[in-house]
XYZ file of C-alpha atoms in Angstrom:
713
model
C 15.895 -1.953 20.684
C 12.983 -0.271 21.985
C 9.762 -1.535 21.410
C 8.210 0.872 19.128
C 11.371 0.405 16.911
C 10.057 -0.282 13.398
C 13.337 -2.029 12.534
C 13.484 -5.300 13.217
C 17.336 -6.495 13.383
C 19.145 -9.676 13.091
C 23.116 -10.777 12.922
C 24.767 -13.592 11.710
C 27.583 -15.870 12.701
C 29.317 -13.938 10.269
C 28.710 -10.803 12.121
C 26.497 -9.445 8.952
C 23.033 -7.427 10.363
C 20.040 -7.746 8.279
C 17.836 -4.384 9.272
C 14.024 -4.973 8.618
C 11.904 -1.778 7.903
C 8.546 -2.592 9.051
C 6.015 -0.523 10.005
C 3.219 -2.190 11.479
C 0.406 0.790 11.374
C 1.017 1.138 7.686
C 0.751 -0.619 4.748
C 3.856 0.737 3.417
C 6.479 2.445 5.067
C 7.097 5.691 5.115
C 9.516 8.877 6.674
C 7.419 9.436 9.755
C 7.784 10.227 12.976
C 8.092 6.502 13.845
C 10.591 5.530 11.163
C 12.898 8.405 12.233
C 13.228 7.694 15.872
C 13.349 3.836 14.793
C 16.115 4.629 12.478
C 18.304 6.937 14.657
C 17.842 4.082 17.627
C 19.137 1.466 14.875
C 22.234 3.710 13.956
C 23.013 4.664 17.423
C 23.364 1.120 18.030
C 25.325 0.232 14.640
C 27.696 2.764 15.900
C 28.439 1.108 19.560
C 28.259 -2.379 18.426
C 30.203 -1.553 14.848
C 33.740 -3.676 16.184
C 31.085 -6.674 16.472
C 29.698 -6.241 12.799
C 31.161 -6.723 9.500
C 28.366 -5.445 7.232
C 24.794 -4.328 7.009
C 21.505 -5.490 4.528
C 18.596 -3.079 4.569
C 15.114 -4.459 3.641
C 11.342 -3.797 3.953
C 8.949 -6.318 5.454
C 6.332 -4.821 2.932
C 5.660 -5.968 -1.045
C 6.967 -2.692 -1.742
C 10.570 -1.295 -0.073
C 9.221 2.062 1.036
C 7.194 4.140 -0.190
C 8.346 7.668 0.486
C 8.338 11.227 2.628
C 4.057 11.269 4.738
C 2.488 13.276 2.270
C -0.230 13.310 4.628
C 1.729 15.519 6.966
C 3.397 17.787 4.208
C -0.306 18.766 2.472
C -0.725 20.287 5.814
C 2.187 22.165 6.194
C 2.274 26.125 5.980
C 4.774 28.558 6.117
C 4.207 29.102 9.553
C 5.927 25.199 10.460
C 8.930 26.191 7.458
C 11.362 25.731 10.683
C 10.050 22.408 11.794
C 10.071 21.050 8.264
C 13.695 22.354 7.781
C 14.780 20.895 11.656
C 12.714 17.626 10.442
C 14.468 17.122 7.124
C 17.904 17.574 8.645
C 17.638 15.051 11.276
C 16.326 12.232 9.022
C 19.787 12.845 6.790
C 21.623 13.076 9.426
C 21.150 9.573 10.160
C 21.364 8.440 6.695
C 25.223 10.280 6.779
C 25.762 8.167 9.843
C 24.453 4.976 8.254
C 26.800 5.535 5.109
C 29.832 6.884 7.467
C 29.545 3.655 9.243
C 32.711 2.479 8.244
C 31.503 -1.234 7.524
C 29.663 -1.934 3.809
C 26.122 -1.659 3.259
C 23.565 -3.161 1.004
C 20.160 -2.127 0.185
C 17.375 -4.927 -1.304
C 14.852 -3.753 -3.383
C 12.010 -5.637 -3.138
C 9.310 -3.520 -4.262
C 8.874 -0.136 -5.484
C 11.806 2.256 -4.267
C 10.354 5.942 -4.953
C 11.622 9.345 -3.660
C 12.341 8.624 -0.072
C 12.815 4.834 -0.480
C 15.900 5.522 -3.057
C 16.782 8.231 -1.175
C 17.529 5.695 1.864
C 19.351 3.301 -0.492
C 21.296 5.992 -2.190
C 22.937 6.623 1.309
C 24.185 2.945 1.119
C 27.049 1.804 -0.380
C 25.182 -0.989 -2.887
C 22.119 -1.759 -4.561
C 20.184 -4.720 -5.378
C 17.011 -4.950 -6.992
C 14.918 -8.036 -7.369
C 13.654 -8.242 -11.242
C 9.941 -8.794 -10.917
C 6.773 -7.293 -10.989
C 6.257 -3.711 -8.998
C 9.715 -2.815 -8.791
C 9.568 0.805 -9.932
C 13.315 2.889 -8.551
C 13.181 6.679 -8.521
C 12.665 9.988 -7.805
C 9.191 11.632 -8.524
C 9.202 13.837 -6.548
C 9.080 16.752 -8.969
C 5.225 15.395 -10.247
C 4.340 16.103 -6.817
C 5.409 19.617 -6.567
C 8.650 18.850 -4.648
C 12.186 17.999 -4.666
C 14.184 14.997 -3.249
C 14.494 16.243 0.398
C 16.155 13.288 2.180
C 19.614 13.820 0.146
C 18.324 12.745 -3.272
C 19.475 15.855 -4.953
C 22.705 15.879 -3.621
C 23.953 12.211 -3.972
C 22.730 12.141 -7.766
C 24.441 15.149 -8.567
C 27.571 13.462 -6.290
C 26.954 10.288 -8.169
C 26.325 10.878 -11.867
C 27.201 14.733 -12.265
C 24.772 17.826 -12.518
C 23.792 17.039 -16.160
C 22.753 13.516 -15.930
C 21.570 13.777 -12.284
C 19.302 16.298 -13.248
C 18.192 15.866 -16.778
C 17.792 11.498 -16.271
C 16.348 11.360 -12.451
C 15.369 14.767 -10.831
C 13.828 17.296 -13.256
C 11.919 14.572 -15.092
C 11.170 12.402 -12.024
C 11.513 9.408 -14.065
C 10.378 5.684 -12.795
C 13.063 2.952 -14.130
C 11.965 -0.832 -13.624
C 15.271 -2.844 -12.625
C 16.717 -3.151 -15.629
C 16.700 0.267 -16.415
C 17.556 1.564 -12.925
C 21.091 -0.666 -13.309
C 21.763 0.767 -16.888
C 22.051 4.316 -15.372
C 23.758 3.285 -12.221
C 20.930 3.524 -9.732
C 21.278 -0.163 -8.861
C 24.569 -2.148 -8.944
C 22.730 -5.255 -9.300
C 20.083 -7.669 -10.201
C 18.740 -10.922 -9.044
C 15.828 -13.159 -10.037
C 13.692 -13.654 -7.062
C 13.157 -11.339 -3.445
C 14.411 -14.364 -1.917
C 17.821 -14.170 -3.249
C 18.440 -10.602 -2.711
C 19.543 -11.162 1.269
C 22.159 -13.806 -0.165
C 23.175 -11.832 -2.546
C 23.874 -8.923 -0.360
C 25.487 -10.820 2.231
C 27.796 -12.866 -0.572
C 28.910 -8.891 -1.606
C 29.401 -7.587 1.828
C 32.067 -10.971 2.292
C 33.752 -10.559 -0.869
C 33.663 -6.559 -0.355
C 34.531 -5.805 3.361
C 36.592 -2.653 2.587
C 33.803 -1.006 0.359
C 32.321 0.538 3.427
C 33.492 3.850 2.473
C 31.266 6.045 -0.251
C 32.838 7.593 -3.263
C 32.403 11.162 -2.556
C 34.260 10.931 1.381
C 36.995 9.824 -0.418
C 39.443 12.551 -0.308
C 40.303 13.924 -3.477
C 37.002 12.836 -4.997
C 35.733 14.958 -8.295
C 31.947 15.388 -9.163
C 31.812 13.970 -12.882
C 31.590 16.687 -15.327
C 32.917 19.318 -13.107
C 31.479 22.253 -11.399
C 30.421 25.671 -12.192
C 34.402 26.163 -11.001
C 34.912 23.893 -13.296
C 35.614 26.532 -16.872
C 34.383 23.567 -19.364
C 30.771 23.023 -17.256
C 31.273 27.275 -16.325
C 30.960 27.611 -20.130
C 27.984 25.471 -20.392
C 25.844 26.012 -17.344
C 23.705 28.913 -18.327
C 22.154 26.622 -21.185
C 20.631 24.744 -18.203
C 18.069 27.614 -16.871
C 17.620 28.621 -20.381
C 16.414 25.002 -21.526
C 14.482 25.110 -18.138
C 13.039 28.030 -18.955
C 12.006 27.470 -22.217
C 10.298 23.971 -20.583
C 8.151 26.034 -18.167
C 7.599 28.916 -20.218
C 6.891 30.975 -17.916
C 4.349 28.376 -15.684
C 4.361 29.193 -12.145
C 6.319 25.608 -11.164
C 8.816 25.918 -8.580
C 9.861 22.819 -8.052
C 11.640 21.963 -11.256
C 13.643 25.359 -10.220
C 14.374 24.690 -6.886
C 15.928 21.471 -8.360
C 18.079 23.295 -10.559
C 19.017 25.552 -7.532
C 19.871 23.001 -5.041
C 22.178 20.699 -7.258
C 24.080 23.642 -8.698
C 24.427 25.440 -4.945
C 25.367 21.959 -3.526
C 27.935 21.111 -6.294
C 29.767 24.008 -4.898
C 30.038 22.884 -1.252
C 30.672 19.947 1.083
C 28.561 17.069 1.630
C 27.268 18.103 4.406
C 26.875 21.687 3.776
C 24.814 20.552 0.452
C 22.499 18.171 2.567
C 21.515 21.970 4.461
C 20.725 24.165 0.831
C 18.880 20.987 -0.450
C 16.910 21.101 2.676
C 16.532 24.904 2.237
C 14.882 24.266 -1.210
C 12.713 21.712 -0.007
C 11.027 23.333 3.044
C 10.613 26.135 0.639
C 8.587 23.928 -1.565
C 6.615 21.959 1.380
C 5.292 25.434 3.016
C 3.830 26.733 -0.511
C 0.666 26.151 -1.825
C 1.552 24.639 -5.491
C 2.969 21.587 -3.774
C -0.095 21.064 -1.732
C -2.392 21.279 -5.025
C -0.059 18.949 -6.428
C 0.206 16.518 -3.904
C -3.716 16.508 -3.639
C -4.180 15.897 -7.051
C -1.480 13.237 -7.970
C -1.217 11.127 -4.971
C -4.863 11.660 -2.796
C -6.939 12.060 -6.186
C -5.441 9.294 -8.340
C -5.212 7.440 -5.625
C -8.996 7.422 -4.821
C -9.865 6.834 -8.286
C -7.413 4.010 -9.050
C -9.087 2.727 -5.790
C -12.864 2.488 -7.210
C -13.955 6.321 -5.361
C -16.700 6.064 -8.619
C -17.035 2.453 -9.431
C -20.412 0.873 -7.811
C -19.641 -0.577 -4.962
C -20.202 -4.543 -4.538
C -20.612 -5.467 -8.074
C -18.410 -8.601 -8.894
C -15.571 -8.098 -12.245
C -16.278 -9.093 -15.062
C -13.569 -9.819 -17.934
C -14.340 -8.208 -20.891
C -12.995 -11.125 -23.377
C -13.756 -9.318 -27.154
C -14.617 -5.478 -27.935
C -16.165 -4.230 -30.958
C -15.478 -1.173 -32.735
C -17.543 0.944 -35.029
C -15.355 3.584 -36.903
C -11.643 2.790 -38.050
C -10.832 6.880 -38.286
C -8.961 7.774 -35.508
C -10.521 7.232 -32.624
C -11.388 4.229 -33.782
C -8.293 2.899 -34.732
C -6.866 4.056 -31.780
C -9.125 2.495 -29.470
C -8.595 -0.642 -30.627
C -5.055 -0.254 -30.283
C -5.007 0.314 -26.515
C -7.552 -2.882 -26.560
C -5.079 -4.878 -28.799
C -2.225 -3.617 -26.146
C -4.171 -4.447 -23.136
C -4.497 -8.164 -24.897
C -7.800 -8.083 -25.430
C -9.207 -9.742 -28.961
C -10.838 -7.103 -31.267
C -12.900 -6.141 -34.202
C -12.639 -2.999 -35.898
C -15.312 -2.216 -38.509
C -15.850 0.100 -41.225
C -18.361 0.619 -44.670
C -15.662 -1.430 -46.789
C -12.599 -3.353 -45.732
C -9.935 -1.085 -47.001
C -10.901 1.662 -44.572
C -11.307 -1.161 -41.707
C -7.570 -2.085 -42.958
C -6.530 1.542 -43.226
C -7.404 1.824 -39.548
C -5.366 -1.300 -38.204
C -2.859 0.109 -39.736
C -2.534 2.856 -37.475
C -1.535 0.341 -35.233
C 0.751 -1.404 -37.603
C 2.647 1.905 -37.627
C 3.032 2.022 -33.784
C 4.243 -1.390 -33.591
C 6.760 -0.779 -36.547
C 8.517 2.497 -34.502
C 8.627 0.596 -31.609
C 10.436 -2.005 -33.002
C 12.631 0.310 -34.744
C 13.402 1.925 -31.239
C 14.034 -1.640 -29.638
C 10.628 -0.684 -27.204
C 9.112 -4.216 -28.298
C 10.155 -7.473 -29.830
C 8.579 -8.837 -33.524
C 7.391 -11.441 -31.703
C 5.077 -9.144 -29.445
C 4.429 -6.846 -32.320
C 2.817 -9.661 -34.113
C 0.845 -11.134 -31.254
C -0.784 -7.977 -30.387
C -1.562 -7.126 -34.165
C -3.074 -10.436 -34.295
C -5.820 -9.283 -32.099
C -6.750 -6.999 -34.543
C -9.574 -8.268 -36.693
C -10.441 -5.564 -39.761
C -13.748 -6.137 -41.499
C -16.842 -4.718 -42.974
C -19.051 -7.527 -42.270
C -21.458 -6.614 -38.902
C -21.549 -10.934 -39.031
C -18.203 -10.650 -37.291
C -19.244 -9.210 -34.143
C -20.583 -12.188 -32.822
C -19.229 -12.938 -29.532
C -18.698 -9.314 -28.958
C -18.992 -8.227 -25.274
C -18.441 -4.390 -25.813
C -19.117 -2.212 -28.742
C -17.028 0.911 -28.734
C -19.060 2.912 -31.399
C -16.641 6.014 -33.249
C -17.778 7.044 -35.780
C -19.148 10.515 -36.978
C -20.828 13.157 -34.307
C -24.822 12.570 -35.810
C -27.096 11.094 -33.413
C -28.527 9.372 -36.480
C -25.720 7.909 -37.941
C -24.618 6.612 -34.774
C -28.061 4.931 -33.894
C -28.179 3.215 -37.428
C -24.502 1.650 -36.419
C -25.469 0.332 -33.330
C -29.105 -1.174 -34.740
C -26.815 -3.099 -37.118
C -24.685 -4.873 -34.988
C -27.619 -4.937 -32.005
C -28.296 -8.581 -32.651
C -25.390 -9.952 -33.074
C -23.437 -9.283 -30.005
C -23.709 -11.607 -26.915
C -26.651 -10.504 -25.198
C -25.835 -8.757 -22.522
C -23.087 -6.778 -24.553
C -22.236 -3.180 -23.159
C -22.901 -0.859 -25.857
C -20.481 2.316 -25.515
C -20.285 5.709 -27.661
C -17.287 7.353 -27.719
C -19.099 10.788 -27.969
C -17.648 14.177 -26.827
C -20.691 16.101 -26.892
C -23.884 14.160 -27.539
C -26.402 13.501 -24.829
C -26.232 9.740 -24.174
C -29.638 9.501 -22.540
C -30.762 10.329 -26.362
C -28.651 7.831 -28.340
C -30.011 5.262 -25.699
C -33.456 5.600 -27.743
C -31.515 4.243 -30.306
C -31.004 0.584 -28.892
C -33.221 -2.262 -27.325
C -31.352 -1.992 -24.291
C -31.020 0.897 -22.540
C -29.431 0.252 -19.356
C -26.463 -1.327 -21.012
C -25.656 1.946 -22.879
C -22.961 3.986 -21.778
C -20.510 6.913 -23.102
C -16.899 6.142 -23.000
C -15.159 9.441 -24.114
C -11.432 8.627 -25.370
C -9.141 11.780 -25.768
C -6.760 12.099 -28.817
C -4.758 10.400 -29.751
C -6.236 7.630 -27.595
C -2.617 5.591 -27.113
C -0.867 8.484 -25.958
C -3.960 10.687 -23.561
C -4.016 8.620 -20.181
C -7.973 9.553 -19.347
C -11.157 8.083 -20.401
C -14.304 10.076 -19.273
C -17.446 7.717 -18.600
C -21.059 9.184 -18.904
C -23.956 7.631 -16.892
C -26.717 8.113 -18.841
C -30.461 8.156 -17.420
C -30.783 4.524 -17.645
C -27.297 3.009 -17.457
C -26.964 0.595 -14.996
C -25.072 0.052 -12.363
C -23.185 -2.902 -13.504
C -22.586 -1.505 -16.879
C -21.013 1.051 -15.330
C -19.130 -1.263 -12.836
C -17.645 -2.964 -16.146
C -16.621 -0.573 -18.294
C -15.163 1.180 -15.077
C -12.537 -2.004 -15.216
C -12.388 -2.551 -18.906
C -10.499 1.042 -18.915
C -8.451 0.059 -15.497
C -7.273 -3.214 -17.557
C -6.687 -0.826 -21.058
C -4.743 1.081 -18.289
C -6.182 4.275 -18.502
C -7.649 6.403 -15.595
C -11.010 6.453 -15.800
C -13.580 9.330 -14.246
C -17.508 9.185 -14.176
C -20.071 12.026 -15.027
C -23.217 12.111 -15.386
C -25.003 13.144 -18.880
C -25.318 16.550 -20.060
C -24.655 18.029 -23.187
C -20.684 18.019 -23.656
C -20.967 16.281 -20.272
C -18.127 17.641 -18.073
C -14.477 17.529 -19.999
C -15.960 19.442 -23.639
C -18.108 21.840 -21.499
C -15.061 23.104 -19.095
C -12.549 23.051 -22.115
C -15.161 24.878 -24.263
C -15.091 27.912 -21.551
C -11.341 28.074 -21.890
C -11.469 28.102 -25.769
C -14.188 30.425 -25.646
C -12.939 32.884 -23.358
C -9.215 32.830 -25.425
C -10.925 33.845 -28.672
C -13.365 36.273 -26.887
C -10.156 37.983 -26.205
C -8.785 38.872 -29.910
C -12.924 40.046 -30.543
C -11.870 42.813 -27.273
C -9.004 43.714 -29.550
C -5.873 42.133 -27.335
C -2.962 40.672 -29.220
C -2.794 37.523 -29.619
C 0.525 36.908 -29.286
C -0.208 38.147 -25.874
C -3.248 35.870 -25.288
C -0.932 33.088 -26.789
C 1.492 33.876 -23.920
C -0.737 34.079 -21.084
C -2.088 30.999 -21.955
C 1.644 29.423 -21.520
C 2.243 31.410 -18.474
C -0.857 29.812 -16.878
C 0.910 26.420 -17.517
C -1.731 24.909 -20.292
C 0.577 22.455 -21.813
C -0.903 24.219 -25.255
C -1.283 28.102 -25.699
C -5.261 28.357 -26.699
C -5.172 29.826 -30.285
C -3.039 26.840 -31.069
C -4.911 24.296 -29.454
C -8.317 25.787 -31.246
C -6.399 25.190 -34.355
C -6.078 21.583 -33.280
C -9.661 21.173 -32.509
C -10.687 22.360 -36.113
C -12.687 26.110 -36.360
C -15.436 24.023 -38.682
C -15.767 21.448 -35.114
C -16.691 24.433 -33.179
C -18.740 25.920 -35.264
C -21.046 23.048 -35.433
C -21.216 22.338 -31.715
C -22.365 25.843 -31.317
C -24.897 25.415 -33.831
C -26.188 22.357 -32.037
C -25.835 23.950 -28.244
C -28.146 26.688 -30.053
C -30.837 24.192 -31.614
C -30.879 22.608 -28.042
C -30.969 25.671 -26.376
C -34.147 27.037 -28.601
C -36.031 23.668 -28.166
C -35.633 24.087 -23.863
C -37.189 28.064 -24.139
C -33.422 29.442 -23.363
C -31.985 32.138 -24.739
C -28.147 31.929 -25.467
C -25.941 35.359 -24.077
C -23.731 37.167 -26.640
C -21.049 34.873 -28.145
C -18.329 37.114 -29.495
C -16.044 33.794 -29.544
C -18.624 32.605 -32.602
C -18.156 35.867 -34.344
C -14.208 35.092 -34.878
C -14.714 31.722 -35.345
C -17.371 32.809 -38.043
C -15.101 35.411 -39.152
C -12.018 33.000 -39.631
C -14.338 29.949 -41.623
C -16.746 31.693 -43.232
C -14.788 34.849 -44.396
C -11.460 33.668 -45.144
C -11.836 29.208 -45.472
C -9.329 29.282 -42.011
C -10.974 26.091 -40.456
C -8.137 24.858 -38.848
C -4.540 23.194 -39.153
C -6.604 20.091 -40.885
C -7.694 22.748 -43.522
C -4.088 24.131 -43.610
C -5.110 27.646 -41.904
C -6.624 28.454 -38.912
C -5.694 31.591 -36.025
C -1.749 30.719 -37.636
C -0.802 30.317 -41.066
C 0.714 26.851 -41.950
C 3.284 25.210 -44.412
C 3.369 21.714 -45.211
C 1.184 21.115 -41.580
C 3.772 23.053 -39.618
C 2.738 26.076 -38.149
C 4.145 29.218 -38.629
C 2.865 32.253 -37.187
C -0.358 33.750 -35.896
C -2.600 34.799 -39.283
C -1.732 38.830 -39.939
C -5.184 39.027 -40.880
C -6.238 38.890 -37.068
C -4.348 42.007 -35.973
C -6.031 44.251 -38.799
C -9.378 43.216 -38.604
C -10.109 43.327 -34.780
C -7.661 46.097 -33.946
C -5.049 43.917 -31.931
C -3.081 45.788 -29.407
C -5.722 48.343 -28.973
C -7.106 46.520 -25.573
C -4.086 46.205 -23.236
C -5.769 44.497 -19.786
C -3.071 43.332 -17.308
C -1.513 39.952 -17.888
C -2.425 38.768 -15.296
C -5.971 39.369 -16.057
C -6.135 37.046 -19.001
C -4.281 34.607 -17.031
C -6.708 34.324 -14.743
C -9.671 34.925 -17.098
C -8.139 31.617 -18.151
C -8.313 29.931 -15.142
C -11.726 30.816 -13.532
C -13.731 30.811 -16.359
C -12.813 26.756 -16.806
C -13.264 26.382 -12.871
C -16.641 28.358 -12.330
C -17.470 26.182 -15.324
C -16.675 23.486 -13.059
C -18.838 24.535 -9.924
C -22.120 24.719 -12.366
C -21.066 21.233 -13.384
C -21.413 20.390 -9.471
C -24.473 22.110 -8.901
C -26.153 20.770 -11.613
C -24.972 16.826 -10.693
C -23.054 16.240 -14.130
C -19.799 15.514 -11.546
C -20.411 14.702 -8.203
C -16.542 13.752 -7.309
C -13.266 16.215 -6.535
C -10.993 13.367 -7.273
C -12.720 12.806 -10.567
C -12.791 16.957 -11.585
C -8.960 17.642 -10.496
C -7.500 14.544 -12.428
C -10.604 14.408 -15.511
C -9.388 18.356 -15.964
C -5.436 17.726 -15.997
C -5.307 14.777 -17.877
C -7.962 15.355 -20.287
C -8.048 18.918 -21.253
C -4.602 20.252 -20.033
C -5.862 22.162 -17.503
C -2.142 23.367 -15.605
C -1.524 20.584 -13.218
C 0.514 23.247 -10.801
C -3.173 24.203 -9.447
C -3.752 20.087 -8.973
C -6.759 20.811 -11.464
C -9.995 22.598 -11.383
C -11.399 22.071 -7.587
C -8.469 22.193 -6.484
C -7.617 25.701 -7.754
C -10.755 27.336 -6.125
C -9.447 25.027 -2.435
C -6.185 25.933 -2.686
C -6.654 29.723 -3.826
C -4.580 32.390 -1.586
C -7.480 33.310 0.600
C -9.352 29.545 -0.158
C -12.584 29.756 -1.605
C -13.762 33.110 0.131
C -10.157 34.443 -1.515
C -11.359 32.621 -5.044
C -14.925 33.931 -4.688
C -13.429 37.674 -4.387
C -11.158 37.828 -7.383
C -13.879 36.023 -9.429
C -15.942 39.011 -8.357
C -13.065 41.608 -9.092
C -13.280 39.524 -12.796
C -17.012 39.617 -13.105
C -17.045 43.661 -12.789
C -14.064 44.435 -15.169
C -14.950 41.504 -18.076
C -18.621 40.500 -17.255
C -21.143 38.247 -15.340
C -20.145 35.051 -16.934
C -17.566 35.407 -13.463
C -19.943 35.762 -11.100
C -19.472 32.843 -8.776
C -21.993 30.253 -8.270
C -23.419 30.968 -5.038
C -22.923 27.535 -3.529
C -19.103 28.996 -3.946
C -20.446 31.110 -1.116
C -21.979 28.712 1.292
């Protein structure tokens, strides 16, 4: 073996070869050039010496088993690299194919995460054993990066599990499973309790199964479970698969799920070697496209930067939060209490009355009861979690609290009042956090004695499901306070982004432009249904008028009034507000306040959305304006991206990673774009292409689309 080979070789007296993948130049093994050349050399040797070999055990020298494809190279690839990527993919798979056809039993030992390429290597072996230890995750998450499994993952899962199971349980959703769940679905065959037991278990299996060195699909007469398009029963149901996928995607430009479906169905109709070629062709089309680049940037590199503490002040030691006090037991406060308790942090939940506080705890009780009924928790765990939440109406119960999170009504005076009630009771250096979504933090901090410990911590609703928390730094917020809150957010298993203070901060300010743009289209005479369709085809998780009803139209009125008052106080003049006119017509003219009020842009029956309100069409002459659908899509996407650039220019946000992840996880900016900043960078033609299109929109629809000068630099 050459010195460059990253795969160690150790053969025992029984003839079993243990191969250990361990790239010395990286913290994790990836499918880079060194891996490919090493695997080629190793498989050559296995075939050359197979008469003296009784079996092969594949292991990793890293904490993770194998990290997958080399994303640093993939993100650079363009259409001109298509042939190289296609050939690279085939080379990689040819050696895995030679490994599984060695004629000797090959076992994979999964000691850590085996995601993407790592699992694809394992699938090319005859038996998989996983250690039931922390950090083991098994799955094919490529679709979440705009890719498909290009190392044989599509082909082998289809042959192992059948088309329907492979597509729904492994490929189209990118599910990641722990060892037990992976064994239940058949991705691994055996589980051991420690990493040390892996190799002995693998050797024992080889000795007990010397004739199991053949894959099921290489046995003559093998048939894919559930059938293929040539099977009449399966063929009858096949049209439902793309129909359901279309329903899920709602017209959004997401090529990966479509490519996965095509590769799976087409590959099921040919032999495995041709199926691997089909898979490589679709993989190449995705790698060389711009959507995969956008999604890799956001969901791998940007998320990695955030999770690595990119926006956390450096050189400040971690301090664990030991007791949280939540002011306000409404929906937000109740949700915050739950996520704290779920992370094992004791929490006091306070409201004006004990009944209101207990009702807030009831929110957690309902979640736990549901989890218990579905077998996702145990009675013991549920009781332990709920015991960490103490409902109260007495400020004295905040003794010992080292982090206060205020979640009362959006009134500056009320917020200042509730802080003053507990400020002298909590720990002397307790953090004081406000869950406001729009009110300036610097102003709220004037209501407390320790403004350096005051900070904004904006959760999103519903708190137990939304993954993002927006941390807002006021003018006097200290680095230590910011670092402590950043660590707390990670401790409760949320993703933190950090922004500076201003009205609306980052997320509320940016989503406001999206909602306003869509509502303004109603005033222009555009069909409401067309506006909703444009939002869906842009890739937003909720259509804009539907979202407006969810956000509550009276709240929008209130925010407008506050924004107007603030602008007048600063001597600024606000632009015309056609969206505000539409909202006023609905709320004041027709008592339509949104979903909670039972009527808004939509009609509701028993709380369920029924249809768009016909009164919109009559009053705003819907259908009198028929601009191109792509213009409507671009207006939504561009207005948020332009507002984000203004946030950068004003210093409200300073990190592109925070902007991208914040926009996707917090306010539903379409995932295929890679986020609001990546949409600009990844737009066809780059920033120059974005600027040119923005100027076209400005000429047709108004100066709000004029790109900031900073985008032209």
